[in-house]
Amino acid sequence: MPVATPEKIAELADRLFYERGFATTSFADIAGALGISRGNFYHHFKTKDAILDAVMARRLEQRKLWLAEWAALGPRAALHRFIDILTVNEAKIMAHGCPVGGLCQELARLNHAAQPGAQAIAGLFIDWLAAQLVLAGGREELARHLFGRAQGVAALANITGDKALMQAEVKALHLWLDEVLNGE
Amino acid sequence: MPVATPEKIAELADRLFYERGFATTSFADIAGALGISRGNFYHHFKTKDAILDAVMARRLEQRKLWLAEWAALGPRAALHRFIDILTVNEAKIMAHGCPVGGLCQELARLNHAAQPGAQAIAGLFIDWLAAQLVLAGGREELARHLFGRAQGVAALANITGDKALMQAEVKALHLWLDEVLNGE
DNA sequence: GTCTATAGGCGGATAGAC
DNA sequence: GTCTATCCGCCTATAGAC
């Protein structure tokens, strides 16, 4: 008799939405993986969109924690740590893409009302990158470029499935960052 | 009384799969947009996967034509023309992302059997870029990097919806290409 | 908090009349 | 080639017993 809390449901839904996509993950999938019945599900969440909101709120808070931790390393190391998301989550990104960009793209295609929430998670990263860049003596505008470069590496890894290529692209991104921070 | 041919169906399905995604586009959507009934649909395509195959074959052939046209411009101009896909399809990419990368990502998440077909379209571009780079006196390995950069710009445009940013990123990509072709 | 039962809709797919 | 009618299964969601 498993105990399902809203947190546990959101945690599992977070994983499944990432791995299989939001639209193609059903209540039965989540309930089945959790070991509870579909009916019980509605005791915790009234609608599927409510779960999505919980998942996005969860992701937002989690990312804020990560970013705060990385910021403590100092701006330069923090920026390199951002790039290393791609290394740390290598296998997942090759299999499922970037969770942030992937959700944005899916919600955009669904014309889903929660689209701004997904974009806010991306915005959190971009604003943080801008702040770290300024602290590191770089140009603030590079934040969006860096974020886009990371998105590109994730897409390339997902499309080609080439691990060595992904590692080479990450290395190139680290080098690029050092160059722009050293005033070229 | 509209006349539905397999070509017309594939053409419309191509557009809808791009705009709304494969999984979330139903037979009713395609039939309704075409002005025919669902039943009639099966006269032309037996399964949904058969439509997907037709759409991918269609995309592959269309891209081959584009690439052949661009190659006729000469390698250097051809490579710049590739980058300008992002400019020519600006509005669509901001709204729906890159059709090539988007389909790859969606099929990966669905664990769909047609995944290799989607990757083949990306491979077509990458191989073509490699060939053009060699002809232009550049390094072949840059093909996958350039393709990934373009994917990143598309993702960034889709996430932020910022037209000026997209244009700036395209401009930067043109500059980068000139640099690597001029032997840095 | 957990379950079963069930409603109502939409998905893909089929059969057969015109 | 086009249609209507229909099947079956899965989806979200609800009601109500335990």
Short mmCIF file of C-alpha atoms (C1' of nucleotides) in Angstrom, two decimals:
data_model
loop_
_atom_site.label_atom_id
_atom_site.label_comp_id
_atom_site.label_asym_id
_atom_site.label_seq_id
_atom_site.Cartn_x
_atom_site.Cartn_y
_atom_site.Cartn_z
CA MET A 1 0.00 0.00 0.00
CA PRO A 2 2.11 2.84 -1.33
CA VAL A 3 1.59 6.29 0.08
CA ALA A 4 1.20 8.84 -2.66
CA THR A 5 1.84 12.43 -1.71
CA PRO A 6 1.49 15.37 -4.10
CA GLU A 7 5.27 15.71 -3.94
CA LYS A 8 5.88 12.10 -4.94
CA ILE A 9 3.37 12.36 -7.76
CA ALA A 10 4.94 15.57 -9.03
CA GLU A 11 8.39 14.01 -8.81
CA LEU A 12 7.38 11.03 -10.90
CA ALA A 13 5.35 13.11 -13.34
CA ASP A 14 8.40 15.37 -13.73
CA ARG A 15 10.47 12.38 -14.84
CA LEU A 16 7.81 10.94 -17.14
CA PHE A 17 6.96 14.29 -18.74
CA TYR A 18 10.66 14.68 -19.50
CA GLU A 19 11.23 11.17 -20.80
CA ARG A 20 8.01 10.69 -22.78
CA GLY A 21 6.60 14.19 -23.20
CA PHE A 22 3.63 15.84 -21.51
CA ALA A 23 0.90 15.10 -24.05
CA THR A 24 1.81 11.44 -24.43
CA THR A 25 2.09 10.68 -20.71
CA SER A 26 -1.26 9.57 -19.30
CA PHE A 27 -2.61 9.45 -15.78
CA ALA A 28 -2.48 5.69 -16.05
CA ASP A 29 1.26 5.89 -16.79
CA ILE A 30 1.93 7.98 -13.72
CA ALA A 31 -0.44 6.06 -11.47
CA GLY A 32 0.91 2.74 -12.71
CA ALA A 33 4.53 3.73 -12.11
CA LEU A 34 3.56 5.01 -8.65
CA GLY A 35 1.66 1.87 -7.79
CA ILE A 36 -1.66 3.61 -7.12
CA SER A 37 -4.95 3.52 -8.98
CA ARG A 38 -6.12 6.16 -11.40
CA GLY A 39 -9.03 7.04 -9.17
CA ASN A 40 -6.77 7.82 -6.27
CA PHE A 41 -4.93 10.20 -8.48
CA TYR A 42 -7.69 12.73 -8.51
CA HIS A 43 -7.58 12.92 -4.76
CA HIS A 44 -4.32 14.82 -5.21
CA PHE A 45 -4.64 16.56 -8.57
CA LYS A 46 -7.91 17.60 -10.16
CA THR A 47 -6.68 17.98 -13.74
CA LYS A 48 -3.70 17.07 -15.87
CA ASP A 49 -2.83 20.74 -16.22
CA ALA A 50 -2.67 20.96 -12.42
CA ILE A 51 0.04 18.28 -12.47
CA LEU A 52 1.89 20.19 -15.16
CA ASP A 53 1.77 23.31 -13.02
CA ALA A 54 3.12 21.36 -10.05
CA VAL A 55 5.88 19.87 -12.20
CA MET A 56 6.89 23.28 -13.53
CA ALA A 57 6.85 24.84 -10.06
CA ARG A 58 9.00 21.96 -8.87
CA ARG A 59 11.45 22.40 -11.73
CA LEU A 60 11.63 26.14 -11.13
CA GLU A 61 12.46 25.71 -7.44
CA GLN A 62 14.97 22.97 -8.14
CA ARG A 63 16.75 25.08 -10.74
CA LYS A 64 16.86 28.03 -8.36
CA LEU A 65 18.65 25.81 -5.85
CA TRP A 66 21.14 24.63 -8.45
CA LEU A 67 21.85 28.14 -9.63
CA ALA A 68 22.36 29.38 -6.06
CA GLU A 69 24.82 26.54 -5.42
CA TRP A 70 26.74 27.25 -8.60
CA ALA A 71 26.81 30.98 -7.92
CA ALA A 72 28.64 30.20 -4.68
CA LEU A 73 31.55 28.85 -6.74
CA GLY A 74 32.23 32.33 -8.03
CA PRO A 75 31.02 33.73 -11.37
CA ARG A 76 33.60 32.20 -13.66
CA ALA A 77 33.36 28.70 -12.23
CA ALA A 78 29.58 29.10 -12.10
CA LEU A 79 29.41 29.76 -15.83
CA HIS A 80 31.56 26.72 -16.54
CA ARG A 81 29.35 24.69 -14.23
CA PHE A 82 26.36 25.74 -16.29
CA ILE A 83 27.98 24.34 -19.41
CA ASP A 84 28.71 21.14 -17.53
CA ILE A 85 25.00 20.44 -17.13
CA LEU A 86 25.48 18.89 -20.55
CA THR A 87 28.20 16.60 -19.23
CA VAL A 88 26.50 15.68 -15.96
CA ASN A 89 23.23 14.82 -17.71
CA GLU A 90 24.89 13.43 -20.82
CA ALA A 91 22.95 10.18 -21.08
CA LYS A 92 19.56 11.74 -20.35
CA ILE A 93 20.09 14.56 -22.83
CA MET A 94 21.13 12.17 -25.58
CA ALA A 95 18.02 10.10 -24.94
CA HIS A 96 15.42 12.80 -24.27
CA GLY A 97 16.90 16.19 -25.12
CA CYS A 98 16.95 19.24 -22.86
CA PRO A 99 14.07 19.27 -20.35
CA VAL A 100 13.76 23.04 -20.47
CA GLY A 101 13.82 23.49 -24.24
CA GLY A 102 11.84 20.33 -24.84
CA LEU A 103 8.93 21.42 -22.67
CA CYS A 104 8.92 24.89 -24.22
CA GLN A 105 8.77 23.42 -27.70
CA GLU A 106 6.05 20.92 -26.82
CA LEU A 107 3.82 23.46 -25.10
CA ALA A 108 4.33 25.87 -28.00
CA ARG A 109 3.10 23.22 -30.42
CA LEU A 110 0.14 22.39 -28.21
CA ASN A 111 -0.73 26.08 -27.86
CA HIS A 112 -0.89 25.28 -24.18
CA ALA A 113 -1.83 27.89 -21.59
CA ALA A 114 1.15 26.90 -19.44
CA GLN A 115 3.62 28.00 -22.13
CA PRO A 116 4.73 31.13 -20.21
CA GLY A 117 5.58 28.97 -17.21
CA ALA A 118 7.94 26.87 -19.30
CA GLN A 119 9.53 29.97 -20.79
CA ALA A 120 10.01 31.34 -17.27
CA ILE A 121 12.28 28.41 -16.43
CA ALA A 122 14.43 29.23 -19.45
CA GLY A 123 14.33 32.90 -18.43
CA LEU A 124 15.59 31.97 -14.98
CA PHE A 125 18.71 30.47 -16.54
CA ILE A 126 19.22 33.36 -18.95
CA ASP A 127 18.90 36.01 -16.24
CA TRP A 128 21.26 34.09 -13.99
CA LEU A 129 23.79 33.71 -16.82
CA ALA A 130 23.57 37.45 -17.49
CA ALA A 131 24.26 38.24 -13.83
CA GLN A 132 27.19 35.81 -13.66
CA LEU A 133 28.64 37.18 -16.88
CA VAL A 134 28.60 40.72 -15.52
CA LEU A 135 30.27 39.55 -12.31
CA ALA A 136 32.90 37.73 -14.35
CA GLY A 137 33.61 40.86 -16.38
CA GLY A 138 31.89 39.67 -19.54
CA ARG A 139 29.11 41.12 -21.62
CA GLU A 140 25.60 40.55 -20.32
CA GLU A 141 24.22 40.02 -23.85
CA LEU A 142 26.24 36.82 -24.15
CA ALA A 143 23.84 35.11 -21.74
CA ARG A 144 21.23 34.37 -24.39
CA HIS A 145 23.91 33.32 -26.86
CA LEU A 146 25.40 30.90 -24.35
CA PHE A 147 21.99 29.51 -23.50
CA GLY A 148 21.27 29.02 -27.19
CA ARG A 149 24.62 27.31 -27.73
CA ALA A 150 23.80 24.86 -24.94
CA GLN A 151 20.40 24.23 -26.51
CA GLY A 152 22.17 23.50 -29.78
CA VAL A 153 24.54 21.00 -28.21
CA ALA A 154 21.60 19.25 -26.52
CA ALA A 155 19.70 19.06 -29.81
CA LEU A 156 22.76 17.80 -31.66
CA ALA A 157 23.33 15.11 -29.03
CA ASN A 158 19.70 14.05 -29.18
CA ILE A 159 19.66 13.92 -32.98
CA THR A 160 22.97 12.20 -33.65
CA GLY A 161 23.31 10.14 -30.47
CA ASP A 162 27.05 10.72 -30.77
CA LYS A 163 28.67 10.87 -27.33
CA ALA A 164 32.12 11.88 -28.55
CA LEU A 165 30.61 14.71 -30.60
CA MET A 166 28.71 15.96 -27.59
CA GLN A 167 31.86 15.95 -25.47
CA ALA A 168 33.77 17.83 -28.17
CA GLU A 169 31.02 20.45 -28.38
CA VAL A 170 31.02 20.90 -24.61
CA LYS A 171 34.78 21.33 -24.65
CA ALA A 172 34.50 23.92 -27.41
CA LEU A 173 31.91 25.79 -25.36
CA HIS A 174 34.24 25.90 -22.35
CA LEU A 175 37.02 27.26 -24.56
CA TRP A 176 34.70 29.86 -26.04
CA LEU A 177 33.70 31.00 -22.55
CA ASP A 178 37.34 31.41 -21.48
CA GLU A 179 38.03 33.42 -24.60
CA VAL A 180 35.20 35.89 -24.12
CA LEU A 181 36.01 36.25 -20.41
CA ASN A 182 39.67 36.89 -21.09
CA GLY A 183 38.63 39.87 -23.20
CA GLU A 184 39.40 37.91 -26.35
CA MET B 1 -16.26 17.64 -53.33
CA PRO B 2 -12.54 17.93 -52.82
CA VAL B 3 -10.21 15.47 -54.48
CA ALA B 4 -7.76 13.99 -52.01
CA THR B 5 -4.63 12.45 -53.43
CA PRO B 6 -1.91 10.81 -51.35
CA GLU B 7 0.32 13.75 -52.27
CA LYS B 8 -2.16 16.32 -51.01
CA ILE B 9 -2.71 14.38 -47.82
CA ALA B 10 1.02 14.08 -47.22
CA GLU B 11 1.46 17.77 -47.91
CA LEU B 12 -1.15 18.76 -45.36
CA ALA B 13 0.00 16.18 -42.82
CA ASP B 14 3.53 17.55 -43.28
CA ARG B 15 2.34 21.00 -42.26
CA LEU B 16 0.20 19.80 -39.34
CA PHE B 17 2.86 17.44 -37.98
CA TYR B 18 5.24 20.38 -37.98
CA GLU B 19 2.87 22.90 -36.46
CA ARG B 20 1.17 20.67 -33.88
CA GLY B 21 3.41 17.64 -33.54
CA PHE B 22 2.93 14.11 -34.82
CA ALA B 23 1.38 12.49 -31.75
CA THR B 24 -1.09 15.29 -31.16
CA THR B 25 -2.31 15.54 -34.75
CA SER B 26 -5.26 13.22 -35.30
CA PHE B 27 -6.76 11.74 -38.44
CA ALA B 28 -9.76 13.95 -37.78
CA ASP B 29 -7.49 17.03 -37.82
CA ILE B 30 -6.00 16.13 -41.18
CA ALA B 31 -9.25 14.99 -42.73
CA GLY B 32 -11.07 18.05 -41.42
CA ALA B 33 -8.45 20.46 -42.79
CA LEU B 34 -8.56 18.62 -46.11
CA GLY B 35 -12.35 18.65 -46.25
CA ILE B 36 -12.74 14.89 -46.51
CA SER B 37 -14.15 12.35 -44.06
CA ARG B 38 -12.10 10.17 -41.78
CA GLY B 39 -13.29 7.05 -43.55
CA ASN B 40 -12.04 8.26 -46.87
CA PHE B 41 -8.68 8.73 -45.30
CA TYR B 42 -8.01 5.04 -45.05
CA HIS B 43 -8.50 4.67 -48.75
CA HIS B 44 -5.12 6.39 -49.14
CA PHE B 45 -3.23 5.51 -45.96
CA LYS B 46 -3.78 2.36 -43.93
CA THR B 47 -2.13 3.54 -40.69
CA LYS B 48 -0.93 6.73 -39.07
CA ASP B 49 2.65 5.50 -39.28
CA ALA B 50 2.19 5.14 -43.04
CA ILE B 51 1.36 8.86 -43.20
CA LEU B 52 4.43 9.63 -41.14
CA ASP B 53 6.57 7.61 -43.54
CA ALA B 54 5.09 9.51 -46.49
CA VAL B 55 5.69 12.83 -44.75
CA MET B 56 9.31 11.95 -44.01
CA ALA B 57 9.93 10.72 -47.56
CA ARG B 58 8.42 13.96 -48.81
CA ARG B 59 10.61 16.05 -46.54
CA LEU B 60 13.71 14.11 -47.54
CA GLU B 61 13.09 14.66 -51.26
CA GLN B 62 12.25 18.32 -50.75
CA ARG B 63 15.42 18.91 -48.76
CA LYS B 64 17.49 17.15 -51.43
CA LEU B 65 16.11 19.59 -54.00
CA TRP B 66 16.91 22.57 -51.80
CA LEU B 67 20.43 21.37 -51.14
CA ALA B 68 21.05 20.77 -54.84
CA GLU B 69 19.86 24.28 -55.64
CA TRP B 70 22.04 25.81 -52.98
CA ALA B 71 25.07 23.79 -54.03
CA ALA B 72 24.76 25.40 -57.47
CA LEU B 73 25.55 28.76 -55.84
CA GLY B 74 29.05 27.55 -55.07
CA PRO B 75 30.21 26.15 -51.73
CA ARG B 76 30.73 29.37 -49.82
CA ALA B 77 27.41 30.92 -50.81
CA ALA B 78 25.74 27.55 -50.28
CA LEU B 79 26.90 27.43 -46.67
CA HIS B 80 25.63 30.94 -46.06
CA ARG B 81 22.36 29.97 -47.69
CA PHE B 82 22.04 27.12 -45.24
CA ILE B 83 22.31 29.55 -42.34
CA ASP B 84 19.68 31.72 -43.99
CA ILE B 85 17.07 28.96 -43.61
CA LEU B 86 16.69 30.55 -40.20
CA THR B 87 15.95 33.91 -41.77
CA VAL B 88 13.68 32.69 -44.55
CA ASN B 89 11.59 30.60 -42.13
CA GLU B 90 11.87 33.05 -39.26
CA ALA B 91 8.20 33.24 -38.31
CA LYS B 92 7.62 29.49 -38.55
CA ILE B 93 10.70 28.66 -36.51
CA MET B 94 9.78 31.11 -33.77
CA ALA B 95 6.30 29.57 -33.61
CA HIS B 96 7.07 25.87 -34.04
CA GLY B 97 10.83 25.34 -33.84
CA CYS B 98 12.96 23.48 -36.38
CA PRO B 99 11.00 20.81 -38.29
CA VAL B 100 14.02 18.51 -38.50
CA GLY B 101 15.14 18.73 -34.88
CA GLY B 102 11.58 18.85 -33.59
CA LEU B 103 10.57 15.61 -35.28
CA CYS B 104 13.75 13.86 -34.12
CA GLN B 105 13.10 14.89 -30.54
CA GLU B 106 9.44 13.91 -30.62
CA LEU B 107 10.07 10.48 -32.15
CA ALA B 108 12.88 9.89 -29.65
CA ARG B 109 10.50 10.56 -26.79
CA LEU B 110 7.85 8.30 -28.30
CA ASN B 111 10.41 5.54 -28.87
CA HIS B 112 8.95 5.47 -32.35
CA ALA B 113 10.15 3.02 -34.97
CA ALA B 114 10.47 5.81 -37.54
CA GLN B 115 13.18 7.55 -35.51
CA PRO B 116 16.00 6.57 -37.91
CA GLY B 117 14.07 8.15 -40.77
CA ALA B 118 13.94 11.46 -38.97
CA GLN B 119 17.64 11.25 -38.13
CA ALA B 120 18.36 10.56 -41.79
CA ILE B 121 16.95 13.97 -42.73
CA ALA B 122 19.32 15.61 -40.27
CA GLY B 123 22.12 13.42 -41.63
CA LEU B 124 21.35 14.64 -45.14
CA PHE B 125 22.04 18.21 -44.05
CA ILE B 126 25.14 17.30 -42.08
CA ASP B 127 26.69 15.32 -44.94
CA TRP B 128 25.90 18.09 -47.38
CA LEU B 129 27.44 20.69 -45.05
CA ALA B 130 30.56 18.55 -44.74
CA ALA B 131 30.88 18.31 -48.52
CA GLN B 132 30.38 22.06 -48.99
CA LEU B 133 32.87 22.86 -46.25
CA VAL B 134 35.54 20.75 -47.93
CA LEU B 135 34.82 22.45 -51.25
CA ALA B 136 35.07 25.84 -49.57
CA GLY B 137 38.43 24.95 -48.05
CA GLY B 138 37.13 24.46 -44.51
CA ARG B 139 37.28 21.56 -42.11
CA GLU B 140 34.73 18.82 -42.67
CA GLU B 141 34.25 18.33 -38.91
CA LEU B 142 32.69 21.78 -38.67
CA ALA B 143 29.56 20.48 -40.39
CA ARG B 144 28.07 18.99 -37.25
CA HIS B 145 29.06 22.03 -35.23
CA LEU B 146 27.35 24.35 -37.70
CA PHE B 147 24.27 22.17 -37.75
CA GLY B 148 24.17 22.22 -33.96
CA ARG B 149 24.57 25.98 -33.88
CA ALA B 150 21.61 26.35 -36.21
CA GLN B 151 19.60 24.03 -33.96
CA GLY B 152 20.53 26.23 -31.02
CA VAL B 153 19.39 29.40 -32.76
CA ALA B 154 16.08 27.74 -33.67
CA ALA B 155 15.55 26.59 -30.08
CA LEU B 156 16.43 30.02 -28.72
CA ALA B 157 14.01 31.70 -31.12
CA ASN B 158 11.27 29.25 -30.20
CA ILE B 159 11.83 29.69 -26.46
CA THR B 160 12.25 33.45 -26.25
CA GLY B 161 10.13 34.55 -29.22
CA ASP B 162 12.63 37.35 -29.68
CA LYS B 163 12.95 38.27 -33.36
CA ALA B 164 15.83 40.72 -32.92
CA LEU B 165 17.77 38.14 -30.93
CA MET B 166 17.24 35.56 -33.63
CA GLN B 167 18.49 37.97 -36.29
CA ALA B 168 21.55 38.82 -34.20
CA GLU B 169 22.34 35.13 -33.75
CA VAL B 170 22.02 34.49 -37.48
CA LYS B 171 24.34 37.40 -38.20
CA ALA B 172 26.86 36.02 -35.71
CA LEU B 173 26.69 32.64 -37.41
CA HIS B 174 27.45 34.22 -40.81
CA LEU B 175 30.43 36.02 -39.30
CA TRP B 176 31.66 32.81 -37.70
CA LEU B 177 31.43 31.01 -41.03
CA ASP B 178 33.47 33.70 -42.80
CA GLU B 179 36.10 33.50 -40.09
CA VAL B 180 36.56 29.75 -40.28
CA LEU B 181 36.60 29.85 -44.09
CA ASN B 182 39.19 32.64 -44.17
CA GLY B 183 41.51 30.34 -42.22
CA GLU B 184 40.87 32.36 -39.09
"C1'" DG C 1 -6.09 7.87 1.32
"C1'" DT C 2 -7.19 4.26 -1.28
"C1'" DC C 3 -10.03 1.64 -4.10
"C1'" DT C 4 -13.69 0.06 -7.96
"C1'" DA C 5 -16.97 1.33 -11.21
"C1'" DT C 6 -18.32 4.12 -14.63
"C1'" DA C 7 -19.31 8.09 -17.58
"C1'" DG C 8 -18.33 10.55 -21.87
"C1'" DG C 9 -15.19 11.77 -25.42
"C1'" DC C 10 -11.71 11.06 -28.78
"C1'" DG C 11 -8.15 8.17 -30.65
"C1'" DG C 12 -7.05 4.78 -34.63
"C1'" DA C 13 -9.03 1.53 -37.58
"C1'" DT C 14 -12.71 -1.36 -40.33
"C1'" DA C 15 -16.89 -2.56 -43.25
"C1'" DG C 16 -19.69 -1.65 -46.61
"C1'" DA C 17 -23.08 1.48 -49.24
"C1'" DC C 18 -23.02 4.89 -52.95
"C1'" DG D 1 -13.11 8.18 -54.30
"C1'" DT D 2 -16.16 9.43 -51.07
"C1'" DC D 3 -19.26 8.70 -47.60
"C1'" DT D 4 -21.73 6.94 -42.99
"C1'" DA D 5 -21.84 3.81 -39.41
"C1'" DT D 6 -19.46 1.36 -36.24
"C1'" DC D 7 -15.91 -1.17 -33.24
"C1'" DC D 8 -12.66 -1.12 -29.71
"C1'" DG D 9 -9.46 0.90 -26.75
"C1'" DC D 10 -7.49 4.61 -24.12
"C1'" DC D 11 -8.08 9.10 -22.41
"C1'" DT D 12 -9.57 12.49 -18.64
"C1'" DA D 13 -12.63 12.90 -15.13
"C1'" DT D 14 -16.36 11.79 -11.55
"C1'" DA D 15 -19.01 9.25 -7.89
"C1'" DG D 16 -19.08 6.78 -4.17
"C1'" DA D 17 -17.77 2.56 -1.22
"C1'" DC D 18 -14.22 1.13 2.11
#
